[in-house]
Coordinates of C-alpha atoms in Angstrom, one line a residue:
X24 CA -35.9 -15.7 14.0
X25 CA -37.6 -13.2 16.3
X26 CA -36.4 -11.1 19.2
X27 CA -37.0 -7.8 21.1
X28 CA -34.2 -5.6 22.4
X29 CA -33.7 -2.2 24.1
X30 CA -33.2 0.4 21.4
X31 CA -30.1 2.0 23.0
X32 CA -28.5 -1.4 23.7
X33 CA -29.0 -2.4 20.1
X34 CA -27.8 0.9 18.6
X35 CA -24.7 0.8 20.8
X36 CA -23.8 -2.8 19.9
X37 CA -24.4 -2.2 16.1
X38 CA -22.3 0.9 16.1
X39 CA -19.5 -0.8 17.9
X40 CA -19.4 -3.8 15.6
X41 CA -19.8 -1.6 12.5
X42 CA -16.4 0.0 13.1
X43 CA -14.7 -2.9 11.5
X44 CA -16.9 -3.1 8.3
X45 CA -14.5 -2.7 5.4
X46 CA -14.9 0.3 3.1
X47 CA -14.4 -1.9 0.0
X48 CA -15.3 -5.4 1.0
X49 CA -13.5 -8.3 -0.7
X50 CA -16.8 -10.1 -1.0
X51 CA -20.3 -8.6 -0.6
X52 CA -21.2 -10.5 2.6
X53 CA -18.4 -8.7 4.5
X54 CA -20.5 -5.5 4.3
X55 CA -23.1 -7.2 6.5
X56 CA -23.6 -7.4 10.2
X57 CA -24.5 -10.9 11.5
X58 CA -27.2 -11.0 14.1
X59 CA -27.5 -14.3 16.0
X60 CA -30.3 -14.8 18.4
X61 CA -30.0 -17.6 21.0
X62 CA -30.0 -17.2 24.7
X63 CA -29.3 -13.5 24.0
X64 CA -28.3 -11.5 21.0
X65 CA -24.8 -11.4 19.3
X66 CA -23.9 -8.8 16.7
X67 CA -20.8 -9.6 14.7
X68 CA -18.6 -8.1 11.9
X69 CA -15.5 -9.5 10.1
X70 CA -13.2 -8.5 7.3
X71 CA -10.8 -11.5 7.4
X72 CA -8.3 -9.5 9.4
X73 CA -10.3 -8.0 12.3
X74 CA -13.5 -9.3 13.9
X75 CA -15.9 -7.6 16.4
X76 CA -18.5 -9.3 18.5
X77 CA -20.9 -7.7 20.9
X78 CA -23.2 -9.8 23.2
X79 CA -26.2 -8.1 24.6
X80 CA -29.4 -9.0 26.5
X81 CA -32.5 -9.6 24.4
X82 CA -35.9 -11.3 24.7
X83 CA -35.6 -14.1 22.1
X84 CA -38.9 -15.6 21.0
X85 CA -37.4 -17.6 18.1
X86 CA -33.7 -18.4 17.8
X87 CA -32.0 -17.9 14.4
X88 CA -29.6 -15.7 12.5
X89 CA -29.7 -13.0 9.8
X90 CA -27.1 -11.0 7.8
X91 CA -28.1 -7.4 7.3
X92 CA -26.3 -4.6 5.4
X93 CA -24.2 -3.1 8.2
X94 CA -24.0 0.6 7.4
X95 CA -27.7 0.8 6.8
X96 CA -28.6 -1.0 10.0
X97 CA -26.2 1.3 11.9
X98 CA -27.9 4.4 10.5
X99 CA -31.4 3.1 11.2
X100 CA -30.7 2.0 14.8
X101 CA -29.1 5.3 15.6
X102 CA -32.2 7.2 14.4
X103 CA -34.9 5.1 16.0
X104 CA -37.2 6.5 18.7
X105 CA -36.6 5.5 22.3
X106 CA -38.9 2.4 22.2
X107 CA -38.2 -1.4 22.2
X108 CA -37.0 -2.8 18.9
X109 CA -38.3 -6.0 17.4
X110 CA -36.6 -7.8 14.5
X111 CA -38.2 -10.7 12.7
X112 CA -36.9 -12.7 9.8
X113 CA -39.5 -13.1 7.2
X114 CA -38.4 -14.7 3.9
X115 CA -35.8 -12.5 2.3
X116 CA -36.5 -9.6 4.6
X117 CA -35.6 -8.7 8.2
X118 CA -38.5 -6.7 9.5
X119 CA -37.4 -4.1 12.1
X120 CA -40.2 -2.5 14.1
X121 CA -39.8 0.3 16.7
X122 CA -42.9 2.1 17.8
X123 CA -44.8 3.1 14.6
X124 CA -41.6 2.9 12.5
X125 CA -41.1 -0.2 10.3
X126 CA -38.2 -1.2 8.0
X127 CA -38.1 -4.2 5.7
X128 CA -34.4 -4.8 5.1
X129 CA -33.3 -7.2 2.3
X130 CA -31.1 -9.9 3.9
X131 CA -27.8 -11.2 2.6
X132 CA -26.9 -14.9 2.4
X133 CA -25.7 -15.6 6.0
X134 CA -24.5 -19.1 4.9
X135 CA -21.7 -17.3 2.9
X136 CA -20.5 -15.3 5.9
X137 CA -17.0 -16.6 6.9
X138 CA -16.5 -18.2 10.3
X139 CA -15.2 -15.7 12.8
X140 CA -12.1 -16.7 14.7
X141 CA -12.8 -17.6 18.4
X142 CA -11.2 -15.7 21.2
X143 CA -7.6 -17.1 21.5
X144 CA -6.5 -18.7 24.8
X145 CA -6.4 -16.1 27.6
X146 CA -2.8 -15.1 28.6
X147 CA -3.9 -12.5 31.2
X148 CA -5.9 -9.4 32.0
X149 CA -5.2 -5.7 32.6
X150 CA -7.2 -2.8 34.0
X151 CA -9.0 -0.9 31.2
X152 CA -7.6 2.4 32.4
X153 CA -3.9 1.3 32.3
X154 CA -4.5 -0.4 28.9
X155 CA -6.1 2.7 27.3
X156 CA -3.5 5.1 28.7
X157 CA -0.6 3.0 27.3
X158 CA -2.2 2.7 23.9
X159 CA -2.8 6.4 23.8
X160 CA 0.8 7.2 24.8
X161 CA 2.4 5.1 22.0
X162 CA -0.1 5.0 19.1
X163 CA 0.8 8.5 17.9
X164 CA 4.3 7.2 17.0
X165 CA 3.0 4.4 14.7
X166 CA 3.4 4.9 11.0
X167 CA 0.5 5.4 8.6
X168 CA 2.5 4.1 5.7
X169 CA 1.2 0.6 4.7
X170 CA 4.2 -0.1 2.6
X171 CA 6.1 -1.0 5.8
X172 CA 3.4 -3.0 7.8
X173 CA 5.7 -3.5 10.8
X174 CA 5.8 0.2 11.4
X175 CA 2.0 0.5 11.4
X176 CA 1.8 -1.8 14.5
X177 CA 2.3 -1.6 18.2
X178 CA 4.8 -4.0 19.6
X179 CA 3.5 -5.7 22.8
X180 CA 6.0 -7.5 25.0
X181 CA 5.0 -9.6 28.0
X182 CA 7.5 -10.6 30.6
X183 CA 5.8 -12.0 33.7
X184 CA 3.8 -9.3 35.4
X185 CA 5.1 -6.5 33.2
X186 CA 3.7 -5.5 29.8
X187 CA 5.4 -3.1 27.4
X188 CA 4.0 -1.4 24.3
X189 CA 6.1 0.5 21.7
X190 CA 5.6 2.1 18.3
X191 CA 7.9 3.9 15.8
X192 CA 7.6 5.6 12.4
X193 CA 11.5 5.9 12.2
X194 CA 11.4 9.5 13.3
X195 CA 10.4 8.8 16.9
X196 CA 9.9 5.9 19.2
X197 CA 7.2 5.8 22.0
X198 CA 7.2 3.2 24.7
X199 CA 5.1 2.6 27.8
X200 CA 5.5 -0.1 30.5
X201 CA 2.9 -1.1 33.1
X202 CA 1.9 -3.9 35.4
X203 CA -0.8 -6.5 34.4
X204 CA -2.2 -9.8 35.6
X205 CA -0.8 -12.8 33.6
X206 CA -2.3 -16.3 33.7
X207 CA 1.2 -17.6 34.3
X208 CA 3.9 -15.4 35.9
X209 CA 6.7 -17.0 33.9
X210 CA 4.9 -16.2 30.6
X211 CA 6.9 -14.4 27.8
X212 CA 5.3 -13.1 24.6
X213 CA 6.2 -10.7 21.9
X214 CA 3.7 -9.7 19.2
X215 CA 3.0 -6.8 16.8
X216 CA -0.7 -5.7 16.7
X217 CA -2.1 -3.2 14.2
X218 CA -2.1 0.1 15.9
X219 CA -5.5 1.2 14.5
X220 CA -7.1 -1.9 16.1
X221 CA -5.6 -1.3 19.5
X222 CA -6.7 2.3 19.3
X223 CA -10.3 1.3 18.6
X224 CA -10.3 -1.3 21.4
X225 CA -8.9 1.3 23.9
X226 CA -11.4 3.9 22.7
X227 CA -14.4 1.7 23.2
X228 CA -13.5 0.5 26.7
X229 CA -16.2 1.1 29.2
X230 CA -14.2 0.4 32.4
X231 CA -13.4 -2.9 34.0
X232 CA -10.7 -5.4 32.9
X233 CA -9.5 -6.3 29.4
X234 CA -8.8 -10.0 28.9
X235 CA -6.1 -10.6 26.4
X236 CA -5.7 -13.8 24.3
X237 CA -2.9 -14.9 22.0
X238 CA -2.6 -17.9 19.6
X239 CA -2.5 -19.0 16.0
X240 CA -1.2 -15.6 14.8
X241 CA -4.3 -13.9 16.3
X242 CA -4.7 -11.6 19.3
X243 CA -8.0 -11.2 21.1
X244 CA -9.3 -8.5 23.5
X245 CA -12.4 -9.0 25.5
X246 CA -14.2 -6.6 27.9
X247 CA -17.7 -6.5 29.2
X248 CA -19.4 -8.6 26.5
X249 CA -17.3 -7.2 23.6
X250 CA -14.7 -9.2 21.8
X251 CA -12.2 -8.1 19.1
X252 CA -9.8 -10.5 17.3
X253 CA -7.1 -9.4 14.9
X254 CA -4.5 -11.0 12.7
X255 CA -1.0 -10.2 14.0
X256 CA 1.6 -8.5 11.9
X257 CA 5.1 -9.9 11.4
X258 CA 6.7 -9.9 14.8
X259 CA 10.0 -8.5 13.6
X260 CA 10.6 -5.1 15.3
X261 CA 13.5 -2.8 16.1
X262 CA 15.5 -3.2 19.3
X263 CA 13.8 -0.1 20.7
X264 CA 14.9 -0.6 24.4
X265 CA 18.6 0.0 23.7
X266 CA 17.8 3.3 22.1
X267 CA 15.8 4.5 25.1
X268 CA 18.4 3.8 27.7
X269 CA 21.4 5.9 26.5
X270 CA 23.4 8.2 28.7
X271 CA 22.3 11.8 28.5
X272 CA 24.5 14.7 29.7
X273 CA 21.8 17.4 29.9
X274 CA 18.2 17.3 31.1
X275 CA 15.6 20.0 31.5
X276 CA 12.4 19.8 33.6
X277 CA 9.3 21.8 32.4
X278 CA 5.7 22.2 33.5
X279 CA 3.8 20.3 30.8
X280 CA 0.7 22.6 30.6
X281 CA 2.4 26.0 30.2
X282 CA 5.2 24.5 27.9
X283 CA 2.6 22.9 25.6
X284 CA 0.5 26.0 25.4
X285 CA 3.5 28.2 24.6
X286 CA 4.7 25.8 21.8
X287 CA 1.2 25.8 20.3
X288 CA 1.1 29.6 20.3
X289 CA 4.6 30.1 18.9
X290 CA 4.2 27.7 16.0
X291 CA 1.1 29.5 14.7
X292 CA 3.5 31.6 12.6
X293 CA 5.6 28.6 11.4
X294 CA 5.2 27.3 7.9
X295 CA 4.1 23.7 7.4
X296 CA 6.8 21.2 8.8
X297 CA 9.0 24.1 9.9
X298 CA 11.0 23.5 13.1
X299 CA 10.3 24.9 16.6
X300 CA 13.6 26.0 18.3
X301 CA 14.2 25.5 22.0
X302 CA 17.0 27.4 23.7
X303 CA 17.5 26.1 27.2
X304 CA 19.4 28.2 29.8
X305 CA 19.4 28.4 33.6
X306 CA 15.8 28.8 34.8
X307 CA 14.2 29.1 31.4
X308 CA 13.6 27.9 27.8
X309 CA 13.1 30.3 24.9
X310 CA 10.7 28.9 22.3
X311 CA 11.0 30.3 18.8
X312 CA 9.4 29.5 15.4
X313 CA 8.8 31.2 12.1
X314 CA 10.9 33.8 10.4
X315 CA 9.6 33.1 6.9
X316 CA 6.9 34.8 4.9
X317 CA 4.3 34.7 7.7
X318 CA 6.4 36.1 10.5
X319 CA 8.0 34.9 13.7
X320 CA 7.0 34.1 17.3
X321 CA 8.8 33.7 20.6
X322 CA 7.9 33.0 24.2
X323 CA 9.9 32.2 27.4
X324 CA 8.7 29.5 29.9
X325 CA 10.3 28.5 33.2
X326 CA 12.6 25.4 33.0
X327 CA 15.0 23.7 35.4
X328 CA 18.2 22.9 33.5
X329 CA 20.9 20.4 34.6
X330 CA 24.0 20.8 32.4
X331 CA 25.2 23.4 29.9
X332 CA 23.0 25.7 27.9
X333 CA 21.7 24.0 24.7
X334 CA 19.7 25.0 21.6
X335 CA 17.8 22.2 19.9
X336 CA 15.0 22.0 17.3
X337 CA 12.1 19.6 16.6
X338 CA 9.2 19.1 14.3
X339 CA 6.4 20.7 16.3
X340 CA 3.8 18.0 16.2
X341 CA 6.4 15.3 17.0
X342 CA 7.3 17.3 20.1
X343 CA 3.7 17.8 21.1
X344 CA 2.8 14.1 20.6
X345 CA 5.6 13.2 23.1
X346 CA 4.5 15.8 25.7
X347 CA 0.9 14.5 25.4
X348 CA 2.0 11.1 26.6
X349 CA 3.4 12.5 29.9
X350 CA 1.1 11.6 32.7
X351 CA 2.7 13.7 35.4
X352 CA 2.5 17.5 35.6
X353 CA 6.2 17.9 34.8
X354 CA 8.1 16.5 31.8
X355 CA 11.9 15.8 31.6
X356 CA 13.7 16.4 28.3
X357 CA 17.0 14.4 28.1
X358 CA 19.5 15.9 25.6
X359 CA 23.1 15.4 24.6
X360 CA 23.6 17.7 21.6
X361 CA 21.6 19.7 19.0
X362 CA 22.2 17.0 16.4
X363 CA 21.2 13.9 18.5
X364 CA 17.7 12.7 19.3
X365 CA 16.2 13.8 22.6
X366 CA 14.2 11.7 25.1
X367 CA 11.0 12.9 26.7
X368 CA 9.9 11.1 29.9
X369 CA 7.7 11.5 33.0
X370 CA 9.7 13.1 35.8
X371 CA 11.1 10.4 38.1
X372 CA 13.8 7.8 38.4
X373 CA 12.1 5.0 36.5
X374 CA 9.6 6.5 34.1
X375 CA 6.9 4.3 32.7
X376 CA 6.7 6.4 29.5
X377 CA 9.6 7.2 27.2
X378 CA 9.5 9.0 23.9
X379 CA 12.6 9.4 21.7
X380 CA 12.3 12.1 19.0
X381 CA 14.7 13.1 16.2
X382 CA 16.1 16.7 16.4
X383 CA 16.2 18.9 13.3
X384 CA 19.2 20.7 12.0
X385 CA 19.3 24.3 13.2
X386 CA 19.2 26.7 10.2

């Protein structure tokens, strides 16, 4: 095997694929990156649950494949000078040359590397911007507790031309809905994808469309020469839609920017996990926190209230996560009583983003 490739192109592909390298691989070969030279160059990683493949242009003199320790290769390619990179397989070594720098890397047995799942059948495509926005809106509500795998995922529902995403950690539910381009307009799918994988896919998008594939308990995401496949979680999920469409007797509209900045300032004096209290009255909301050993803080921000005055409290970062998902300049808080959850949405009759958050008991 022998090929030459642009240094930046190689470093970018290696860094992208190396994201899925396991910290503690079940078998040693899973710590490697597989480089396959054919018409072009393919860089792959796999940990039995998630795979990543990047296809890049390269000048291939001799086709072949080699398995190289991934983290070392990522560190080397990141630090190389801005010169073309040549990699040649020579016996038990992969010799990497860039300018006057040369590295002889001991190869791993590529014949032991497991077969990577192919991209599942395509079910549709969506603009990268809409996909990344929706993932960003809901991922914060996914649980980090692996004892309940379902809650670490993002539920993806497809009904014709509409796609919905939702996540919950039992304390809040975040949901986003948007249009996409299905292969079949009568298609219906419901799957749960690990949130961390969707976040990585969204983070690495470089514009363009994302092709989505589903099949054999695997989801696939492909965009501009980069493909990620992931094993799906159990598709059982709470009936989140019914909880987001209740009747609310009170709503308040606030300017997102000033409201968020005020909340962040006031909670500087709050102890860890202490509540932020919101007192809504005509024309304003009083934001309060603290009162313990550190001190207290308060600030008033303009708000438009429809309904009676209300005082309600939230865990500060849960509140801020919900406000961060609002795409419009103004957010609407739907409330019913101090003891019931509140709903945060974009301002409008049919919001594409909804975020239900538990309230805290007022002390």
